[in-house]
CSV table of C-alpha atoms in Angstrom, one decimal:
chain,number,residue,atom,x,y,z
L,966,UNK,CA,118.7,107.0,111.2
L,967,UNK,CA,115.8,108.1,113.1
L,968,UNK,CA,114.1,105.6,115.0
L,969,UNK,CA,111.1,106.5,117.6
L,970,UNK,CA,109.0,104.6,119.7
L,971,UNK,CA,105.1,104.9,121.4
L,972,UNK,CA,103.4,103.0,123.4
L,973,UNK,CA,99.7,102.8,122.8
L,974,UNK,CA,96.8,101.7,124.7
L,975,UNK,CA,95.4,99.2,123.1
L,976,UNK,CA,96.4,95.8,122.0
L,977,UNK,CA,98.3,95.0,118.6
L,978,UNK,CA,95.3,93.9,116.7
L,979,UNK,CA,94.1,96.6,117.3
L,980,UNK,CA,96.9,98.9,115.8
L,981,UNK,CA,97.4,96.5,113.1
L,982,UNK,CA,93.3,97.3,111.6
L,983,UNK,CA,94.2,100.5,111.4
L,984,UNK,CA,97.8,100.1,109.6
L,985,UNK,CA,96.3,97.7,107.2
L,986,UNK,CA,93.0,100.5,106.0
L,987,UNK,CA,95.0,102.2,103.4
L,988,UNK,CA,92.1,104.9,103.5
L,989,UNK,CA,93.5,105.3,107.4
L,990,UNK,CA,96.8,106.3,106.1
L,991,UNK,CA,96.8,110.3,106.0
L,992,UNK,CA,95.0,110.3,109.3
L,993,UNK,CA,98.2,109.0,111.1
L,994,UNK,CA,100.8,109.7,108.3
L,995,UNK,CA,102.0,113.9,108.7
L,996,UNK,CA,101.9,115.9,105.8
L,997,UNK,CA,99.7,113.3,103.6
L,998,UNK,CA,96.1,113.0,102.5
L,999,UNK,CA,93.8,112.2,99.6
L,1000,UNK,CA,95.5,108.4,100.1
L,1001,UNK,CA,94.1,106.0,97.4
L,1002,UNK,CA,95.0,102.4,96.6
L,1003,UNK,CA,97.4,102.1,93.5
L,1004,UNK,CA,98.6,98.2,92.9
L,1005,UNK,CA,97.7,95.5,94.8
L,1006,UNK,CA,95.3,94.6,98.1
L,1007,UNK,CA,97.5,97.1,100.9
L,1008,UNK,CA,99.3,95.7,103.0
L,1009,UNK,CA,100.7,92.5,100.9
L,1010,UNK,CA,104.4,92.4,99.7
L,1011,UNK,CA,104.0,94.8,96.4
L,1012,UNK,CA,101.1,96.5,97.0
L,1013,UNK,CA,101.1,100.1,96.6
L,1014,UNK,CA,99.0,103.3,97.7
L,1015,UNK,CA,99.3,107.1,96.4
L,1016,UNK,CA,98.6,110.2,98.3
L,1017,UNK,CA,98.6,114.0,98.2
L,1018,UNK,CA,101.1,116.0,100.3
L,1019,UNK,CA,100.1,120.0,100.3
L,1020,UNK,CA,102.5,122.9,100.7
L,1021,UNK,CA,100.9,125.7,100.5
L,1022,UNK,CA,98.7,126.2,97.2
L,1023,UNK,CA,100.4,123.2,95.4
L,1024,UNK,CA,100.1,119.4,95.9
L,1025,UNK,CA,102.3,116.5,95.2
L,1026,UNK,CA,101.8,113.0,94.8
L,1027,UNK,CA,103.9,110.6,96.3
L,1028,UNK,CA,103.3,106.8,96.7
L,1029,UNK,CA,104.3,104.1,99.1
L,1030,UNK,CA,105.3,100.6,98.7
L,1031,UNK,CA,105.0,97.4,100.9
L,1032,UNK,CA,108.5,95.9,101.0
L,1033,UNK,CA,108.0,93.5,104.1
L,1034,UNK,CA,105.0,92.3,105.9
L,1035,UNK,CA,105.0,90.0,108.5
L,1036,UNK,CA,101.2,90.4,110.0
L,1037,UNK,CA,101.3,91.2,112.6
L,1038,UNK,CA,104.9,92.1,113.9
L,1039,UNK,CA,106.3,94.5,111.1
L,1040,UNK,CA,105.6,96.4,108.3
L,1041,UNK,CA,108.1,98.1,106.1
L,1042,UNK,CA,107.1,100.7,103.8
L,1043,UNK,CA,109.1,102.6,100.6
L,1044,UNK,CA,107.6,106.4,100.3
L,1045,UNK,CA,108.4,107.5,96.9
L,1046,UNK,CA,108.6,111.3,96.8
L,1047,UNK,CA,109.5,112.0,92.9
L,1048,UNK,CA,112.6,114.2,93.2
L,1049,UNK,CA,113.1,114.5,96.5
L,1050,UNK,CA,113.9,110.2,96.1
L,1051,UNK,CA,112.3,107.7,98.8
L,1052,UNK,CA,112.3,106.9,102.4
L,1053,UNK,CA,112.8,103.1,104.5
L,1054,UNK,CA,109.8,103.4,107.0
L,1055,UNK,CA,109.8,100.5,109.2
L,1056,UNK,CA,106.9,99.7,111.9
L,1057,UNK,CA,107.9,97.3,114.4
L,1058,UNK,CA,104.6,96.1,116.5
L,1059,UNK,CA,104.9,94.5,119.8
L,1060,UNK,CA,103.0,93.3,122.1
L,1061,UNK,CA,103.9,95.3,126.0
L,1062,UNK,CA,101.4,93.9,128.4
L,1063,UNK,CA,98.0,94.7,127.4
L,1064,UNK,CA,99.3,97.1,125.1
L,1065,UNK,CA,101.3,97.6,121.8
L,1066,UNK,CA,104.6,98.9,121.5
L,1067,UNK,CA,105.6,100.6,118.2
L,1068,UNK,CA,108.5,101.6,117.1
L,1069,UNK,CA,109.3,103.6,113.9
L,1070,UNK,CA,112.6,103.9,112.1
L,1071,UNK,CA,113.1,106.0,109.0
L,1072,UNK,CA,116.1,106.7,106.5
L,1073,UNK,CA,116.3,108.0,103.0
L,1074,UNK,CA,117.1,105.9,100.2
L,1075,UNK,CA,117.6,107.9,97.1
L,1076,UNK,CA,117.4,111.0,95.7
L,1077,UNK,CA,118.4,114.1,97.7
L,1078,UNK,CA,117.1,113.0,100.8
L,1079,UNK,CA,120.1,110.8,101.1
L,1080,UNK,CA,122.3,113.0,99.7
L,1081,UNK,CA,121.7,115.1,102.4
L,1082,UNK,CA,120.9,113.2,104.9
L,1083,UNK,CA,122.7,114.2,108.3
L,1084,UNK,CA,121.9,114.8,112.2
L,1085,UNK,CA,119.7,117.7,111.8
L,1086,UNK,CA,117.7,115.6,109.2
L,1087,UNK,CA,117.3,113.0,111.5
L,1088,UNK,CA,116.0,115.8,114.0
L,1089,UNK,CA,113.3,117.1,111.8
L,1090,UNK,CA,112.3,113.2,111.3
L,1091,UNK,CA,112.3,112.7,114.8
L,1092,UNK,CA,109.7,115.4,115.5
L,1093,UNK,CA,107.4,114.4,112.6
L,1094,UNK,CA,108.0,110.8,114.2
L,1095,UNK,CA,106.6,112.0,117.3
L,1096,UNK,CA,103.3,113.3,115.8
L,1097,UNK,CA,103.0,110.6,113.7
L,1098,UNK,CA,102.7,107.6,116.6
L,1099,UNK,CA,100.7,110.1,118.2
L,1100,UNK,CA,98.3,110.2,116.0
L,1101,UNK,CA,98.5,106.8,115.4
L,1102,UNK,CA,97.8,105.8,118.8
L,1103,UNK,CA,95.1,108.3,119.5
L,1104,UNK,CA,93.1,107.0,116.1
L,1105,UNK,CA,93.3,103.2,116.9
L,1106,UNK,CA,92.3,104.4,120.6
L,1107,UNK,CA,89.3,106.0,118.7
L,1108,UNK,CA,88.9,103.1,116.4
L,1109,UNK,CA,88.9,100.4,119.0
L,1110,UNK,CA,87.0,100.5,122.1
L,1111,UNK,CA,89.2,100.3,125.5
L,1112,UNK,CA,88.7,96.2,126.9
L,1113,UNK,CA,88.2,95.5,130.7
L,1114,UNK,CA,91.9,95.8,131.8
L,1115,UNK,CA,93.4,98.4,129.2
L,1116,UNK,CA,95.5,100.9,131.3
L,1117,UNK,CA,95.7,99.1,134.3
L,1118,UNK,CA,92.6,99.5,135.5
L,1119,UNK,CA,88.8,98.1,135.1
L,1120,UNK,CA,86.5,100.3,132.4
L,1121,UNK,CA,83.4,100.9,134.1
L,1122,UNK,CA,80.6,98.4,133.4
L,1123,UNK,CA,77.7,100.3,131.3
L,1124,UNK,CA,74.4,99.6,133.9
């Protein structure tokens, strides 16, 4: 199991609009893109998007279902990768202060991922978790301006 946390500057609401804008997902999401919405309104229990994965001159299409919502505390996601089988994602979204504290845990399912699932797995997940909070937090910084006590400290007062 890999499981990786971030803490991010702003405060879960904020984290939580981007999580919920299924066009958002391949900004934060490594190795995806060209997400679209498949079944359902994303993110309610069932709801489905697809999206485009790229190695080298080919693309895949994978898709991801919503298999627990609770709005907004945790959401828990099934990637579907065709052959390669599917993945558990789980977000957990706490409140820390001012700021939100999200944790990710992943683990394969089916297929060959959890055939083969082992440490060194769990490594290579671990670094893609890494990127993947980081780009999280850095686009719902982006997204959502910084209030009057974010970080500690006062944000300057426009004049």
């Amino acid at each position: 199991m890999a499981a990786r946390h971030h803490l991010i500057e702003r405060p879960p609401s904020a984290v939580w609009a981007v999580l919920e804008d299924e066009r958002q997902y391949g900004n934060w999401v490594v190795g995806t893109s060209g997400t679209r919405r498949e079944q359902g309104d994303w993110p309610e229990l069932g709801s489905s998007i697809t999206y485009s994965v790229r190695l080298g001159p080919k693309e895949f299409t994978g898709r991801t279902v919503v298999r627990r919502v609770e709005k907004p505390r945790a959401l828990e996601l099934e990637a579907e990768a065709g052959a390669l089988g599917s993945a558990r994602i789980a977000l957990d979204i706490r409140p820390w202060g001012e700021k939100t504290l999200v944790t990710v845990d992943e683990h394969p399912l089916r297929g060959v991922g959890g055939t083969l699932h082992n440490v060194l797995l769990d490594s290579l997940i671990q670094i893609r978790h890494r990127s993947m909070l980081a780009r999280l937090a850095r686009l719902t910084e982006r997204l959502t301006p910084a209030g009057p006590e974010v970080g500690g400290r006062r944000a300057a007062k426009a004049g």
